[in-house]
Amino acid sequence: LTTTNHPTLAPMAAVVAMLRLALAACVLLCSVARGCDIQRDTASSRYVANCNAEGLGVNGTRHLVERIRHVLDAEAMVLAELDKKSPKHDLSIDLTHNGLGSDGAQVLGAGLAGLANVSSLALLLDGNSLGDDAARKLAEALQTLSLETLVLSMQYNEIGPTGAGSLGALLGSMRSLRELSLQLKFNTIGSAGAGDLATG
């Protein structure tokens, strides 16, 4: 018995696709933890995680980036099943005042590295005691993305000339970047760090 033109195959494929759509919707709607959630604006394909001062720390940040990857992967899987191309996304993550430190920045960077179909990223990290090492780790992770727009706010983070140099190298490597907003006020980058940023 051949199944090439079996009359039940097309309906079954449609059912499988619908189940996967339902699963993706559940991921989107149920991805809420510790007062911080991920929401999708269906009109603009923009994903937003507003987690300002939620006290996420390292573990909470790990859970957040895992949810972000899960949501984007689930959508890509469903669209592939329907033979549709995944759109480019805007991703906005507000982790202001969440006690990340260097370890949290490493977790965040690892979660963001290589994210597919993200062309615009807003990353708000003010007041997280990041320091130079965290700036380097984040810069290395962001280098793996093909961004056209980047908003990066790292104010009040004890970043010195070395960290500014890492960020300058990042900006110099992002050939697809068209729009940039970089906020580094209330750090200690000094004239040397500012020079590295300008020439990056």
PDB file of C-alpha atoms in Angstrom:
ATOM      1  CA  LEU A   1       0.000   0.000   0.000  1.00  0.00           C
ATOM      2  CA  THR A   2       1.493   3.313  -1.038  1.00  0.00           C
ATOM      3  CA  THR A   3       0.764   6.486   0.951  1.00  0.00           C
ATOM      4  CA  THR A   4       1.796   9.051  -1.652  1.00  0.00           C
ATOM      5  CA  ASN A   5      -1.787  10.113  -2.443  1.00  0.00           C
ATOM      6  CA  HIS A   6      -3.503   8.792   0.634  1.00  0.00           C
ATOM      7  CA  PRO A   7      -6.602  10.975   1.273  1.00  0.00           C
ATOM      8  CA  THR A   8      -5.986  11.359   5.020  1.00  0.00           C
ATOM      9  CA  LEU A   9      -2.399  12.636   4.808  1.00  0.00           C
ATOM     10  CA  ALA A  10      -3.196  16.256   3.977  1.00  0.00           C
ATOM     11  CA  PRO A  11      -5.714  16.689   6.840  1.00  0.00           C
ATOM     12  CA  MET A  12      -3.302  14.999   9.246  1.00  0.00           C
ATOM     13  CA  ALA A  13      -0.511  17.368   8.217  1.00  0.00           C
ATOM     14  CA  ALA A  14      -2.855  20.304   8.809  1.00  0.00           C
ATOM     15  CA  VAL A  15      -3.723  18.974  12.267  1.00  0.00           C
ATOM     16  CA  VAL A  16      -0.029  18.593  13.131  1.00  0.00           C
ATOM     17  CA  ALA A  17       0.633  22.150  11.998  1.00  0.00           C
ATOM     18  CA  MET A  18      -2.274  23.461  14.108  1.00  0.00           C
ATOM     19  CA  LEU A  19      -1.035  21.582  17.168  1.00  0.00           C
ATOM     20  CA  ARG A  20       2.373  23.117  16.751  1.00  0.00           C
ATOM     21  CA  LEU A  21       0.798  26.544  16.411  1.00  0.00           C
ATOM     22  CA  ALA A  22      -1.111  25.927  19.640  1.00  0.00           C
ATOM     23  CA  LEU A  23       2.110  24.873  21.364  1.00  0.00           C
ATOM     24  CA  ALA A  24       3.872  28.025  20.199  1.00  0.00           C
ATOM     25  CA  ALA A  25       0.940  30.136  21.428  1.00  0.00           C
ATOM     26  CA  CYS A  26       1.128  28.423  24.801  1.00  0.00           C
ATOM     27  CA  VAL A  27       4.833  29.203  25.012  1.00  0.00           C
ATOM     28  CA  LEU A  28       4.101  32.834  24.241  1.00  0.00           C
ATOM     29  CA  LEU A  29       1.244  33.175  26.700  1.00  0.00           C
ATOM     30  CA  CYS A  30       2.657  31.068  29.506  1.00  0.00           C
ATOM     31  CA  SER A  31       6.222  32.377  29.573  1.00  0.00           C
ATOM     32  CA  VAL A  32       5.833  34.377  32.773  1.00  0.00           C
ATOM     33  CA  ALA A  33       8.107  34.027  35.777  1.00  0.00           C
ATOM     34  CA  ARG A  34       9.066  36.139  38.775  1.00  0.00           C
ATOM     35  CA  GLY A  35       6.988  39.131  37.688  1.00  0.00           C
ATOM     36  CA  CYS A  36       8.815  39.439  34.371  1.00  0.00           C
ATOM     37  CA  ASP A  37       7.276  38.324  31.112  1.00  0.00           C
ATOM     38  CA  ILE A  38       7.823  38.237  27.360  1.00  0.00           C
ATOM     39  CA  GLN A  39       5.176  39.743  25.142  1.00  0.00           C
ATOM     40  CA  ARG A  40       4.837  39.828  21.390  1.00  0.00           C
ATOM     41  CA  ASP A  41       3.292  42.652  19.423  1.00  0.00           C
ATOM     42  CA  THR A  42       1.748  40.723  16.547  1.00  0.00           C
ATOM     43  CA  ALA A  43       1.386  43.847  14.423  1.00  0.00           C
ATOM     44  CA  SER A  44       5.092  44.672  14.476  1.00  0.00           C
ATOM     45  CA  SER A  45       6.790  41.305  15.218  1.00  0.00           C
ATOM     46  CA  ARG A  46       8.357  42.983  18.253  1.00  0.00           C
ATOM     47  CA  TYR A  47       9.184  40.995  21.377  1.00  0.00           C
ATOM     48  CA  VAL A  48       9.459  42.868  24.668  1.00  0.00           C
ATOM     49  CA  ALA A  49      10.686  41.737  28.089  1.00  0.00           C
ATOM     50  CA  ASN A  50      10.146  44.454  30.702  1.00  0.00           C
ATOM     51  CA  CYS A  51      12.043  43.311  33.781  1.00  0.00           C
ATOM     52  CA  ASN A  52      13.131  46.588  35.360  1.00  0.00           C
ATOM     53  CA  ALA A  53      14.211  46.080  38.990  1.00  0.00           C
ATOM     54  CA  GLU A  54      12.750  42.573  39.268  1.00  0.00           C
ATOM     55  CA  GLY A  55      15.758  41.214  41.181  1.00  0.00           C
ATOM     56  CA  LEU A  56      16.389  38.484  38.626  1.00  0.00           C
ATOM     57  CA  GLY A  57      20.060  38.004  39.370  1.00  0.00           C
ATOM     58  CA  VAL A  58      21.951  35.244  37.570  1.00  0.00           C
ATOM     59  CA  ASN A  59      19.330  32.481  37.774  1.00  0.00           C
ATOM     60  CA  GLY A  60      16.399  34.676  36.814  1.00  0.00           C
ATOM     61  CA  THR A  61      18.342  36.004  33.854  1.00  0.00           C
ATOM     62  CA  ARG A  62      19.107  32.454  32.750  1.00  0.00           C
ATOM     63  CA  HIS A  63      15.398  31.574  32.844  1.00  0.00           C
ATOM     64  CA  LEU A  64      14.516  34.713  30.907  1.00  0.00           C
ATOM     65  CA  VAL A  65      16.925  34.137  28.026  1.00  0.00           C
ATOM     66  CA  GLU A  66      15.893  30.483  27.860  1.00  0.00           C
ATOM     67  CA  ARG A  67      12.278  31.615  27.399  1.00  0.00           C
ATOM     68  CA  ILE A  68      13.266  34.101  24.723  1.00  0.00           C
ATOM     69  CA  ARG A  69      15.126  31.433  22.750  1.00  0.00           C
ATOM     70  CA  HIS A  70      12.254  28.983  23.241  1.00  0.00           C
ATOM     71  CA  VAL A  71       9.681  31.469  21.943  1.00  0.00           C
ATOM     72  CA  LEU A  72      11.704  32.419  18.861  1.00  0.00           C
ATOM     73  CA  ASP A  73      12.578  28.799  18.102  1.00  0.00           C
ATOM     74  CA  ALA A  74       8.931  27.721  18.489  1.00  0.00           C
ATOM     75  CA  GLU A  75       7.763  30.381  16.059  1.00  0.00           C
ATOM     76  CA  ALA A  76      10.434  29.452  13.521  1.00  0.00           C
ATOM     77  CA  MET A  77       9.467  25.784  13.805  1.00  0.00           C
ATOM     78  CA  VAL A  78       5.787  26.494  13.154  1.00  0.00           C
ATOM     79  CA  LEU A  79       6.477  28.781  10.209  1.00  0.00           C
ATOM     80  CA  ALA A  80       8.827  26.199   8.718  1.00  0.00           C
ATOM     81  CA  GLU A  81       6.063  23.609   9.032  1.00  0.00           C
ATOM     82  CA  LEU A  82       3.777  25.940   7.093  1.00  0.00           C
ATOM     83  CA  ASP A  83       6.507  26.673   4.527  1.00  0.00           C
ATOM     84  CA  LYS A  84       6.663  30.309   5.598  1.00  0.00           C
ATOM     85  CA  LYS A  85       9.798  32.337   6.198  1.00  0.00           C
ATOM     86  CA  SER A  86      10.323  33.636   9.727  1.00  0.00           C
ATOM     87  CA  PRO A  87      10.223  37.451   9.795  1.00  0.00           C
ATOM     88  CA  LYS A  88      12.950  39.660  11.179  1.00  0.00           C
ATOM     89  CA  HIS A  89      12.227  40.567  14.777  1.00  0.00           C
ATOM     90  CA  ASP A  90      12.744  43.538  17.053  1.00  0.00           C
ATOM     91  CA  LEU A  91      13.786  42.376  20.533  1.00  0.00           C
ATOM     92  CA  SER A  92      13.718  44.686  23.552  1.00  0.00           C
ATOM     93  CA  ILE A  93      15.026  43.526  26.944  1.00  0.00           C
ATOM     94  CA  ASP A  94      14.981  45.799  29.987  1.00  0.00           C
ATOM     95  CA  LEU A  95      17.140  44.362  32.783  1.00  0.00           C
ATOM     96  CA  THR A  96      17.835  47.651  34.544  1.00  0.00           C
ATOM     97  CA  HIS A  97      18.811  47.203  38.224  1.00  0.00           C
ATOM     98  CA  ASN A  98      18.680  43.410  38.394  1.00  0.00           C
ATOM     99  CA  GLY A  99      21.981  42.618  40.106  1.00  0.00           C
ATOM    100  CA  LEU A 100      23.498  40.817  37.135  1.00  0.00           C
ATOM    101  CA  GLY A 101      27.180  41.374  37.792  1.00  0.00           C
ATOM    102  CA  SER A 102      29.762  39.685  35.591  1.00  0.00           C
ATOM    103  CA  ASP A 103      28.211  36.216  35.942  1.00  0.00           C
ATOM    104  CA  GLY A 104      24.763  37.448  34.948  1.00  0.00           C
ATOM    105  CA  ALA A 105      26.224  39.234  31.946  1.00  0.00           C
ATOM    106  CA  GLN A 106      27.895  36.002  30.848  1.00  0.00           C
ATOM    107  CA  VAL A 107      24.573  34.136  31.119  1.00  0.00           C
ATOM    108  CA  LEU A 108      22.808  36.900  29.180  1.00  0.00           C
ATOM    109  CA  GLY A 109      25.458  36.905  26.486  1.00  0.00           C
ATOM    110  CA  ALA A 110      25.350  33.138  26.096  1.00  0.00           C
ATOM    111  CA  GLY A 111      21.567  33.287  25.729  1.00  0.00           C
ATOM    112  CA  LEU A 112      21.635  36.022  23.111  1.00  0.00           C
ATOM    113  CA  ALA A 113      24.547  34.659  21.081  1.00  0.00           C
ATOM    114  CA  GLY A 114      23.563  33.503  17.639  1.00  0.00           C
ATOM    115  CA  LEU A 115      19.859  34.366  17.916  1.00  0.00           C
ATOM    116  CA  ALA A 116      18.393  33.990  14.451  1.00  0.00           C
ATOM    117  CA  ASN A 117      16.072  36.505  12.791  1.00  0.00           C
ATOM    118  CA  VAL A 118      16.739  39.325  15.259  1.00  0.00           C
ATOM    119  CA  SER A 119      17.601  42.458  13.305  1.00  0.00           C
ATOM    120  CA  SER A 120      16.900  45.051  16.000  1.00  0.00           C
ATOM    121  CA  LEU A 121      17.952  44.783  19.651  1.00  0.00           C
ATOM    122  CA  ALA A 122      17.375  47.121  22.572  1.00  0.00           C
ATOM    123  CA  LEU A 123      19.305  46.027  25.665  1.00  0.00           C
ATOM    124  CA  LEU A 124      18.884  48.145  28.804  1.00  0.00           C
ATOM    125  CA  LEU A 125      21.366  47.149  31.504  1.00  0.00           C
ATOM    126  CA  ASP A 126      21.801  50.244  33.663  1.00  0.00           C
ATOM    127  CA  GLY A 127      22.843  49.770  37.281  1.00  0.00           C
ATOM    128  CA  ASN A 128      24.001  46.145  37.251  1.00  0.00           C
ATOM    129  CA  SER A 129      27.623  46.426  38.479  1.00  0.00           C
ATOM    130  CA  LEU A 130      28.876  44.867  35.267  1.00  0.00           C
ATOM    131  CA  GLY A 131      32.457  46.087  35.008  1.00  0.00           C
ATOM    132  CA  ASP A 132      34.966  45.575  32.204  1.00  0.00           C
ATOM    133  CA  ASP A 133      34.820  41.785  32.050  1.00  0.00           C
ATOM    134  CA  ALA A 134      31.041  41.793  31.623  1.00  0.00           C
ATOM    135  CA  ALA A 135      31.301  44.433  28.893  1.00  0.00           C
ATOM    136  CA  ARG A 136      33.741  42.166  27.050  1.00  0.00           C
ATOM    137  CA  LYS A 137      31.488  39.109  27.384  1.00  0.00           C
ATOM    138  CA  LEU A 138      28.454  40.967  26.118  1.00  0.00           C
ATOM    139  CA  ALA A 139      30.418  42.468  23.241  1.00  0.00           C
ATOM    140  CA  GLU A 140      31.580  39.007  22.174  1.00  0.00           C
ATOM    141  CA  ALA A 141      28.001  37.709  22.238  1.00  0.00           C
ATOM    142  CA  LEU A 142      26.580  40.652  20.278  1.00  0.00           C
ATOM    143  CA  GLN A 143      29.201  40.150  17.588  1.00  0.00           C
ATOM    144  CA  THR A 144      27.405  36.910  16.642  1.00  0.00           C
ATOM    145  CA  LEU A 145      24.191  38.758  15.715  1.00  0.00           C
ATOM    146  CA  SER A 146      23.373  40.350  12.357  1.00  0.00           C
ATOM    147  CA  LEU A 147      21.874  43.540  13.738  1.00  0.00           C
ATOM    148  CA  GLU A 148      20.693  46.535  11.764  1.00  0.00           C
ATOM    149  CA  THR A 149      19.643  48.515  14.862  1.00  0.00           C
ATOM    150  CA  LEU A 150      21.219  48.422  18.317  1.00  0.00           C
ATOM    151  CA  VAL A 151      20.181  50.320  21.435  1.00  0.00           C
ATOM    152  CA  LEU A 152      22.613  49.550  24.256  1.00  0.00           C
ATOM    153  CA  SER A 153      22.358  51.296  27.615  1.00  0.00           C
ATOM    154  CA  MET A 154      24.995  50.415  30.240  1.00  0.00           C
ATOM    155  CA  GLN A 155      25.006  53.420  32.556  1.00  0.00           C
ATOM    156  CA  TYR A 156      26.148  53.150  36.197  1.00  0.00           C
ATOM    157  CA  ASN A 157      28.074  49.922  35.588  1.00  0.00           C
ATOM    158  CA  GLU A 158      31.672  50.559  36.683  1.00  0.00           C
ATOM    159  CA  ILE A 159      32.941  50.180  33.128  1.00  0.00           C
ATOM    160  CA  GLY A 160      36.469  51.482  32.556  1.00  0.00           C
ATOM    161  CA  PRO A 161      38.708  52.000  29.528  1.00  0.00           C
ATOM    162  CA  THR A 162      39.152  48.261  28.961  1.00  0.00           C
ATOM    163  CA  GLY A 163      35.405  47.652  28.775  1.00  0.00           C
ATOM    164  CA  ALA A 164      34.969  50.651  26.505  1.00  0.00           C
ATOM    165  CA  GLY A 165      37.628  49.167  24.233  1.00  0.00           C
ATOM    166  CA  SER A 166      35.674  45.908  24.023  1.00  0.00           C
ATOM    167  CA  LEU A 167      32.540  47.806  23.052  1.00  0.00           C
ATOM    168  CA  GLY A 168      34.485  49.802  20.483  1.00  0.00           C
ATOM    169  CA  ALA A 169      35.751  46.581  18.906  1.00  0.00           C
ATOM    170  CA  LEU A 170      32.156  45.302  18.820  1.00  0.00           C
ATOM    171  CA  LEU A 171      30.888  48.363  16.990  1.00  0.00           C
ATOM    172  CA  GLY A 172      33.732  48.181  14.517  1.00  0.00           C
ATOM    173  CA  SER A 173      32.829  44.596  13.638  1.00  0.00           C
ATOM    174  CA  MET A 174      29.086  45.097  13.076  1.00  0.00           C
ATOM    175  CA  ARG A 175      29.042  45.683   9.323  1.00  0.00           C
ATOM    176  CA  SER A 176      25.255  45.365   9.013  1.00  0.00           C
ATOM    177  CA  LEU A 177      24.553  48.013  11.681  1.00  0.00           C
ATOM    178  CA  ARG A 178      22.618  51.045  10.428  1.00  0.00           C
ATOM    179  CA  GLU A 179      21.323  52.675  13.625  1.00  0.00           C
ATOM    180  CA  LEU A 180      23.053  52.894  17.001  1.00  0.00           C
ATOM    181  CA  SER A 181      22.209  54.375  20.393  1.00  0.00           C
ATOM    182  CA  LEU A 182      24.895  53.836  23.048  1.00  0.00           C
ATOM    183  CA  GLN A 183      24.529  55.134  26.616  1.00  0.00           C
ATOM    184  CA  LEU A 184      27.580  54.852  28.887  1.00  0.00           C
ATOM    185  CA  LYS A 185      27.150  57.779  31.260  1.00  0.00           C
ATOM    186  CA  PHE A 186      28.319  57.482  34.877  1.00  0.00           C
ATOM    187  CA  ASN A 187      31.076  54.998  34.130  1.00  0.00           C
ATOM    188  CA  THR A 188      34.823  55.587  34.277  1.00  0.00           C
ATOM    189  CA  ILE A 189      35.848  55.080  30.665  1.00  0.00           C
ATOM    190  CA  GLY A 190      37.987  58.238  30.608  1.00  0.00           C
ATOM    191  CA  SER A 191      39.567  59.805  27.533  1.00  0.00           C
ATOM    192  CA  ALA A 192      41.373  56.583  26.560  1.00  0.00           C
ATOM    193  CA  GLY A 193      38.147  54.572  26.599  1.00  0.00           C
ATOM    194  CA  ALA A 194      36.306  57.286  24.699  1.00  0.00           C
ATOM    195  CA  GLY A 195      39.017  57.187  22.070  1.00  0.00           C
ATOM    196  CA  ASP A 196      38.690  53.424  21.707  1.00  0.00           C
ATOM    197  CA  LEU A 197      34.935  53.786  21.299  1.00  0.00           C
ATOM    198  CA  ALA A 198      35.323  56.454  18.656  1.00  0.00           C
ATOM    199  CA  THR A 199      37.852  54.514  16.603  1.00  0.00           C
ATOM    200  CA  GLY A 200      36.168  51.106  17.000  1.00  0.00           C
TER     201      GLY A 200
END
